[in-house]
């Protein structure tokens, strides 16, 4: 899954254009924009379709596709993702989903579904943000390229 | 921030070894293991120290460091992260934090702090997991390398 520009976890995808010709072609275009060329080369067919969900917005239906990747394909997608057109704009990063439960019965998929922060990470994040740990150059870049009132992107180590 | 093996969002880091010699040396080693060489080359000093938090566990105190990166440094870290030693094991992916609020007053940092899923993404994730969209080869790899009862890693597009 990916962290979206709006701070929510979601799957890559987007609106299909009339020019796309088919749902699958539209999805391939979105995958290419959001994840890069390695994702665009993964064969994606009608057989990978799983379900449809009516979104809360007007006239939007989300069609869900699932595709198994080999570890090699997954790594190629991950390595190429920072070079994708939408990286740093619509997409803030790619994460693997932990499809397991650790021995404590919470860590792994249960914690992911609740999506929580570890320890004091949430407080640390706010502390650093309030201290103004923002790169001015990145702030202006975010404003210029991101449009709207997105202000900046930041990463801490 | 990064998605951790336990399904929680957190900052890179870890326990300092006696051999590390200093907190900063221990942090540099952990950054190298979790994020790769580009992160290890970012200068990290005592001046970057922000605060300390007593963790719930026994005898653990978390020392928090914050570092401003240029966009070029950030991109280098992101591109190198999938090659890091702990990638796919302790670390499931790297995400930028949206340090802005969208016009709806929720999207961006507020949604990130609540860390929620977009639309039907949570239900779609469970649907795909229940349908058994798991690569057997990856499952065995996860068991072999991850230890414990981590079972598999999976990615959908």
CSV table of C-alpha atoms in Angstrom, one decimal:
chain,number,residue,atom,x,y,z
A,1,UNK,CA,0.0,0.0,0.0
A,2,UNK,CA,1.1,3.6,-0.1
A,3,UNK,CA,0.9,6.7,2.0
A,4,UNK,CA,-1.1,9.2,0.0
A,5,UNK,CA,-0.7,13.0,-0.2
A,6,UNK,CA,-3.7,13.3,2.1
A,7,UNK,CA,-2.0,11.4,4.9
A,8,UNK,CA,-4.1,8.2,4.5
A,9,UNK,CA,-3.0,4.7,3.6
A,10,UNK,CA,-4.4,3.4,0.3
A,11,UNK,CA,-3.8,1.4,-2.8
A,12,UNK,CA,-2.3,3.0,-5.9
A,13,UNK,CA,-4.9,3.8,-8.6
A,14,UNK,CA,-7.0,6.7,-9.7
A,15,UNK,CA,-9.7,8.0,-12.1
A,16,UNK,CA,-9.9,6.3,-15.5
A,17,UNK,CA,-9.9,8.6,-18.5
A,18,UNK,CA,-12.0,8.1,-21.6
A,19,UNK,CA,-8.8,7.9,-23.5
A,20,UNK,CA,-7.6,4.9,-21.5
A,21,UNK,CA,-10.0,2.6,-23.4
A,22,UNK,CA,-10.4,0.1,-20.5
A,23,UNK,CA,-10.3,-0.1,-16.7
A,24,UNK,CA,-7.1,-2.1,-16.9
A,25,UNK,CA,-5.4,0.4,-19.3
A,26,UNK,CA,-6.4,3.2,-16.9
A,27,UNK,CA,-5.0,1.3,-14.0
A,28,UNK,CA,-1.8,0.6,-15.8
A,29,UNK,CA,-1.4,4.3,-16.5
A,30,UNK,CA,-2.0,5.2,-12.9
A,31,UNK,CA,0.4,2.5,-11.7
A,32,UNK,CA,3.1,3.9,-14.0
A,33,UNK,CA,2.5,7.5,-12.7
A,34,UNK,CA,2.4,6.5,-9.0
A,35,UNK,CA,4.9,3.6,-8.8
A,36,UNK,CA,7.0,3.9,-11.9
A,37,UNK,CA,7.9,1.7,-14.9
A,38,UNK,CA,8.5,-1.5,-13.0
A,39,UNK,CA,4.9,-1.6,-11.9
A,40,UNK,CA,3.6,-0.7,-15.3
A,41,UNK,CA,5.3,-3.8,-16.7
A,42,UNK,CA,3.6,-6.2,-14.3
A,43,UNK,CA,0.9,-7.9,-16.4
A,44,UNK,CA,-2.5,-6.8,-15.2
A,45,UNK,CA,-5.7,-8.4,-16.7
A,46,UNK,CA,-9.4,-8.6,-16.2
A,47,UNK,CA,-8.8,-11.9,-14.3
A,48,UNK,CA,-7.1,-9.8,-11.5
A,49,UNK,CA,-10.4,-8.0,-10.9
A,50,UNK,CA,-11.8,-8.6,-7.4
A,51,UNK,CA,-14.6,-6.3,-6.5
A,52,UNK,CA,-16.2,-2.9,-6.8
A,53,UNK,CA,-17.1,-0.4,-4.1
A,54,UNK,CA,-19.3,2.7,-4.4
A,55,UNK,CA,-17.2,5.5,-3.0
A,56,UNK,CA,-18.8,8.2,-0.8
A,57,UNK,CA,-18.2,10.8,-3.5
A,58,UNK,CA,-20.7,11.4,-6.3
A,59,UNK,CA,-20.5,9.1,-9.3
A,60,UNK,CA,-17.3,7.3,-8.3
A,61,UNK,CA,-17.1,3.5,-8.2
A,62,UNK,CA,-13.7,2.0,-7.1
A,63,UNK,CA,-12.8,-1.2,-8.9
A,64,UNK,CA,-10.3,-3.3,-6.9
A,65,UNK,CA,-7.7,-5.4,-8.5
A,66,UNK,CA,-5.2,-7.7,-6.7
A,67,UNK,CA,-2.0,-9.1,-8.2
A,68,UNK,CA,0.5,-11.5,-6.8
A,69,UNK,CA,4.1,-10.4,-7.3
A,70,UNK,CA,7.3,-12.4,-6.8
A,71,UNK,CA,9.8,-11.0,-4.4
A,72,UNK,CA,11.9,-9.9,-7.3
A,73,UNK,CA,9.0,-8.0,-8.9
A,74,UNK,CA,8.2,-6.4,-5.6
A,75,UNK,CA,11.8,-5.3,-5.1
A,76,UNK,CA,11.9,-3.8,-8.6
A,77,UNK,CA,8.8,-1.8,-7.9
A,78,UNK,CA,10.1,-0.6,-4.6
A,79,UNK,CA,13.5,0.4,-6.1
A,80,UNK,CA,11.8,2.3,-8.9
A,81,UNK,CA,9.1,4.0,-6.9
A,82,UNK,CA,11.1,7.0,-5.8
A,83,UNK,CA,11.6,7.8,-9.5
A,84,UNK,CA,7.9,7.8,-10.3
A,85,UNK,CA,6.2,10.9,-11.6
A,86,UNK,CA,3.9,11.3,-8.7
A,87,UNK,CA,6.5,10.5,-6.0
A,88,UNK,CA,6.6,13.2,-3.4
A,89,UNK,CA,3.4,14.7,-4.7
A,90,UNK,CA,0.4,12.3,-4.8
A,91,UNK,CA,2.5,9.5,-3.3
A,92,UNK,CA,4.6,9.9,-0.1
A,93,UNK,CA,5.9,6.3,0.1
A,94,UNK,CA,5.3,2.7,-0.4
A,95,UNK,CA,4.8,0.1,2.4
A,96,UNK,CA,4.5,-3.6,2.6
A,97,UNK,CA,1.6,-4.9,4.6
A,98,UNK,CA,2.6,-7.2,7.4
A,99,UNK,CA,0.4,-10.3,6.7
A,100,UNK,CA,1.2,-12.0,10.0
A,101,UNK,CA,0.6,-11.6,13.7
A,102,UNK,CA,3.4,-11.5,16.1
A,103,UNK,CA,3.5,-13.6,19.3
A,104,UNK,CA,2.0,-10.7,21.4
A,105,UNK,CA,-1.2,-11.1,19.3
A,106,UNK,CA,-1.2,-7.4,18.4
A,107,UNK,CA,1.9,-6.6,16.4
A,108,UNK,CA,1.7,-7.2,12.7
A,109,UNK,CA,-1.6,-7.1,10.8
A,110,UNK,CA,-3.7,-6.2,13.8
A,111,UNK,CA,-1.6,-3.1,14.6
A,112,UNK,CA,-1.4,-2.2,10.9
A,113,UNK,CA,-5.2,-2.3,10.6
A,114,UNK,CA,-5.5,0.0,13.7
A,115,UNK,CA,-2.5,1.8,12.2
A,116,UNK,CA,-0.9,3.1,15.3
A,117,UNK,CA,2.4,4.8,16.1
A,118,UNK,CA,5.1,3.1,18.1
A,119,UNK,CA,6.0,4.4,21.5
A,120,UNK,CA,6.4,8.2,21.6
A,121,UNK,CA,6.7,8.6,17.8
A,122,UNK,CA,3.6,10.6,17.4
A,123,UNK,CA,4.6,13.1,20.2
A,124,UNK,CA,8.2,13.2,18.7
A,125,UNK,CA,6.8,14.0,15.3
A,126,UNK,CA,4.7,16.9,16.7
A,127,UNK,CA,7.6,18.1,18.8
A,128,UNK,CA,9.9,18.3,15.7
A,129,UNK,CA,7.2,19.9,13.6
A,130,UNK,CA,6.5,22.6,16.3
A,131,UNK,CA,10.3,23.2,16.5
A,132,UNK,CA,10.2,24.2,12.9
A,133,UNK,CA,12.4,21.5,11.6
A,134,UNK,CA,11.3,22.3,8.1
A,135,UNK,CA,13.7,22.9,5.2
A,136,UNK,CA,12.7,26.3,3.6
A,137,UNK,CA,13.7,25.2,0.2
A,138,UNK,CA,11.5,22.1,0.4
A,139,UNK,CA,8.6,24.2,1.7
A,140,UNK,CA,8.7,26.5,-1.3
A,141,UNK,CA,9.1,23.4,-3.6
A,142,UNK,CA,6.0,21.9,-2.1
A,143,UNK,CA,4.1,25.0,-2.6
A,144,UNK,CA,5.2,25.4,-6.2
A,145,UNK,CA,4.7,21.8,-7.3
A,146,UNK,CA,2.0,20.5,-5.0
A,147,UNK,CA,-0.5,23.2,-5.5
A,148,UNK,CA,-3.3,23.9,-3.1
A,149,UNK,CA,-2.1,24.5,0.4
A,150,UNK,CA,0.3,21.7,0.7
A,151,UNK,CA,3.2,23.3,2.4
A,152,UNK,CA,6.2,21.0,2.7
A,153,UNK,CA,7.6,17.6,2.9
A,154,UNK,CA,10.0,16.5,5.6
A,155,UNK,CA,11.8,13.5,6.7
A,156,UNK,CA,13.5,12.8,10.0
A,157,UNK,CA,16.2,10.4,10.9
B,1,UNK,CA,8.9,7.8,9.1
B,2,UNK,CA,8.8,4.1,8.4
B,3,UNK,CA,6.4,1.2,8.6
B,4,UNK,CA,7.8,-1.2,11.0
B,5,UNK,CA,7.7,-5.0,11.0
B,6,UNK,CA,5.1,-4.8,13.8
B,7,UNK,CA,2.7,-2.8,11.6
B,8,UNK,CA,3.3,0.5,13.4
B,9,UNK,CA,4.6,3.8,12.2
B,10,UNK,CA,7.8,4.9,13.8
B,11,UNK,CA,11.2,6.6,13.3
B,12,UNK,CA,14.3,4.6,12.3
B,13,UNK,CA,16.6,3.7,15.2
B,14,UNK,CA,17.2,1.0,17.7
B,15,UNK,CA,19.1,-0.2,20.7
B,16,UNK,CA,22.6,1.2,21.2
B,17,UNK,CA,25.4,-1.4,21.7
B,18,UNK,CA,28.3,-1.0,24.1
B,19,UNK,CA,30.6,-1.3,21.1
B,20,UNK,CA,29.0,1.8,19.4
B,21,UNK,CA,30.8,4.1,21.8
B,22,UNK,CA,28.2,6.9,21.7
B,23,UNK,CA,24.5,7.4,21.1
B,24,UNK,CA,25.2,9.1,17.8
B,25,UNK,CA,27.4,6.2,16.6
B,26,UNK,CA,24.7,3.7,17.6
B,27,UNK,CA,22.1,5.8,15.7
B,28,UNK,CA,24.3,6.0,12.6
B,29,UNK,CA,24.7,2.2,12.6
B,30,UNK,CA,21.0,1.7,13.0
B,31,UNK,CA,20.3,4.2,10.2
B,32,UNK,CA,22.7,2.4,7.9
B,33,UNK,CA,21.0,-1.0,8.7
B,34,UNK,CA,17.5,0.3,8.3
B,35,UNK,CA,17.8,3.0,5.6
B,36,UNK,CA,21.0,2.2,3.8
B,37,UNK,CA,24.3,4.0,3.1
B,38,UNK,CA,22.8,7.3,2.0
B,39,UNK,CA,21.3,7.8,5.4
B,40,UNK,CA,24.6,6.7,7.1
B,41,UNK,CA,26.3,9.6,5.3
B,42,UNK,CA,24.1,12.3,6.6
B,43,UNK,CA,26.1,14.1,9.3
B,44,UNK,CA,24.4,13.4,12.6
B,45,UNK,CA,25.7,15.2,15.7
B,46,UNK,CA,24.9,15.9,19.4
B,47,UNK,CA,23.4,19.2,18.2
B,48,UNK,CA,20.6,17.2,16.5
B,49,UNK,CA,19.5,15.8,19.8
B,50,UNK,CA,16.0,16.9,20.7
B,51,UNK,CA,14.6,15.0,23.7
B,52,UNK,CA,14.4,11.7,25.6
B,53,UNK,CA,11.3,9.6,26.4
B,54,UNK,CA,11.1,6.7,28.9
B,55,UNK,CA,9.6,3.8,26.9
B,56,UNK,CA,7.0,1.5,28.5
B,57,UNK,CA,9.5,-1.4,28.4
B,58,UNK,CA,11.9,-1.9,31.3
B,59,UNK,CA,15.2,0.0,31.3
B,60,UNK,CA,14.7,1.6,27.9
B,61,UNK,CA,15.0,5.3,27.2
B,62,UNK,CA,14.4,6.6,23.7
B,63,UNK,CA,16.6,9.5,22.6
B,64,UNK,CA,15.1,11.5,19.8
B,65,UNK,CA,17.2,13.2,17.1
B,66,UNK,CA,15.8,15.4,14.3
B,67,UNK,CA,17.8,16.3,11.2
B,68,UNK,CA,16.8,18.6,8.3
B,69,UNK,CA,17.6,17.1,4.9
B,70,UNK,CA,17.7,18.8,1.5
B,71,UNK,CA,15.4,17.3,-1.1
B,72,UNK,CA,18.4,15.8,-2.8
B,73,UNK,CA,19.5,14.0,0.4
B,74,UNK,CA,15.9,12.8,1.0
B,75,UNK,CA,15.6,11.4,-2.5
B,76,UNK,CA,19.0,9.6,-2.1
B,77,UNK,CA,17.8,8.0,1.1
B,78,UNK,CA,14.5,6.9,-0.5
B,79,UNK,CA,16.2,5.5,-3.5
B,80,UNK,CA,18.7,3.5,-1.4
B,81,UNK,CA,16.3,2.3,1.2
B,82,UNK,CA,15.0,-0.8,-0.6
B,83,UNK,CA,18.7,-2.0,-0.7
B,84,UNK,CA,19.1,-1.6,3.1
B,85,UNK,CA,20.0,-4.7,5.2
B,86,UNK,CA,16.7,-4.6,7.2
B,87,UNK,CA,14.4,-3.8,4.3
B,88,UNK,CA,11.6,-6.3,4.1
B,89,UNK,CA,12.4,-7.5,7.6
B,90,UNK,CA,12.4,-4.8,10.3
B,91,UNK,CA,11.4,-2.1,7.8
B,92,UNK,CA,8.4,-2.5,5.5
B,93,UNK,CA,8.7,0.9,3.8
B,94,UNK,CA,9.6,4.6,4.2
B,95,UNK,CA,7.0,7.4,4.1
B,96,UNK,CA,7.2,11.2,4.0
B,97,UNK,CA,5.0,12.9,6.6
B,98,UNK,CA,2.6,15.4,5.1
B,99,UNK,CA,3.4,18.6,7.0
B,100,UNK,CA,0.4,20.5,5.7
B,101,UNK,CA,-3.4,20.5,6.0
B,102,UNK,CA,-5.5,20.3,2.9
B,103,UNK,CA,-8.5,22.7,2.3
B,104,UNK,CA,-10.9,20.2,3.9
B,105,UNK,CA,-9.2,20.7,7.2
B,106,UNK,CA,-8.6,17.0,7.7
B,107,UNK,CA,-6.4,15.7,4.8
B,108,UNK,CA,-2.7,15.9,5.4
B,109,UNK,CA,-1.2,16.0,8.8
B,110,UNK,CA,-4.5,15.6,10.8
B,111,UNK,CA,-5.4,12.4,8.8
B,112,UNK,CA,-1.8,11.2,9.1
B,113,UNK,CA,-1.9,11.6,12.9
B,114,UNK,CA,-5.1,9.6,13.1
B,115,UNK,CA,-3.6,7.4,10.5
B,116,UNK,CA,-6.6,6.2,8.6
B,117,UNK,CA,-7.3,4.3,5.4
B,118,UNK,CA,-8.8,5.9,2.4
B,119,UNK,CA,-12.2,4.8,1.2
B,120,UNK,CA,-12.7,1.0,1.2
B,121,UNK,CA,-8.9,0.3,1.3
B,122,UNK,CA,-9.0,-1.5,4.7
B,123,UNK,CA,-11.9,-3.8,3.6
B,124,UNK,CA,-10.1,-4.4,0.2
B,125,UNK,CA,-7.0,-5.4,2.0
B,126,UNK,CA,-8.8,-7.9,4.2
B,127,UNK,CA,-10.7,-9.2,1.2
B,128,UNK,CA,-7.5,-9.8,-0.7
B,129,UNK,CA,-5.8,-11.4,2.3
B,130,UNK,CA,-8.8,-13.7,2.9
B,131,UNK,CA,-8.8,-14.7,-0.7
B,132,UNK,CA,-5.3,-16.0,-0.1
B,133,UNK,CA,-3.4,-13.7,-2.4
B,134,UNK,CA,-0.1,-14.8,-0.9
B,135,UNK,CA,2.9,-15.9,-2.9
B,136,UNK,CA,4.0,-19.3,-1.4
B,137,UNK,CA,7.6,-18.5,-2.1
B,138,UNK,CA,7.5,-15.3,-0.2
B,139,UNK,CA,5.7,-17.0,2.6
B,140,UNK,CA,8.5,-19.5,3.1
B,141,UNK,CA,11.1,-16.7,2.7
B,142,UNK,CA,9.4,-14.7,5.4
B,143,UNK,CA,9.4,-17.7,7.7
B,144,UNK,CA,13.0,-18.5,7.0
B,145,UNK,CA,14.4,-15.0,7.3
B,146,UNK,CA,12.0,-13.2,9.6
B,147,UNK,CA,12.0,-15.6,12.4
B,148,UNK,CA,9.3,-15.8,15.0
B,149,UNK,CA,5.8,-16.2,13.4
B,150,UNK,CA,6.1,-13.6,10.7
B,151,UNK,CA,4.6,-15.4,7.8
B,152,UNK,CA,4.8,-13.5,4.6
B,153,UNK,CA,5.1,-10.1,2.9
B,154,UNK,CA,2.7,-9.1,0.1
B,155,UNK,CA,2.1,-6.1,-2.1
B,156,UNK,CA,-1.0,-5.4,-4.2
B,157,UNK,CA,-1.3,-3.1,-7.2
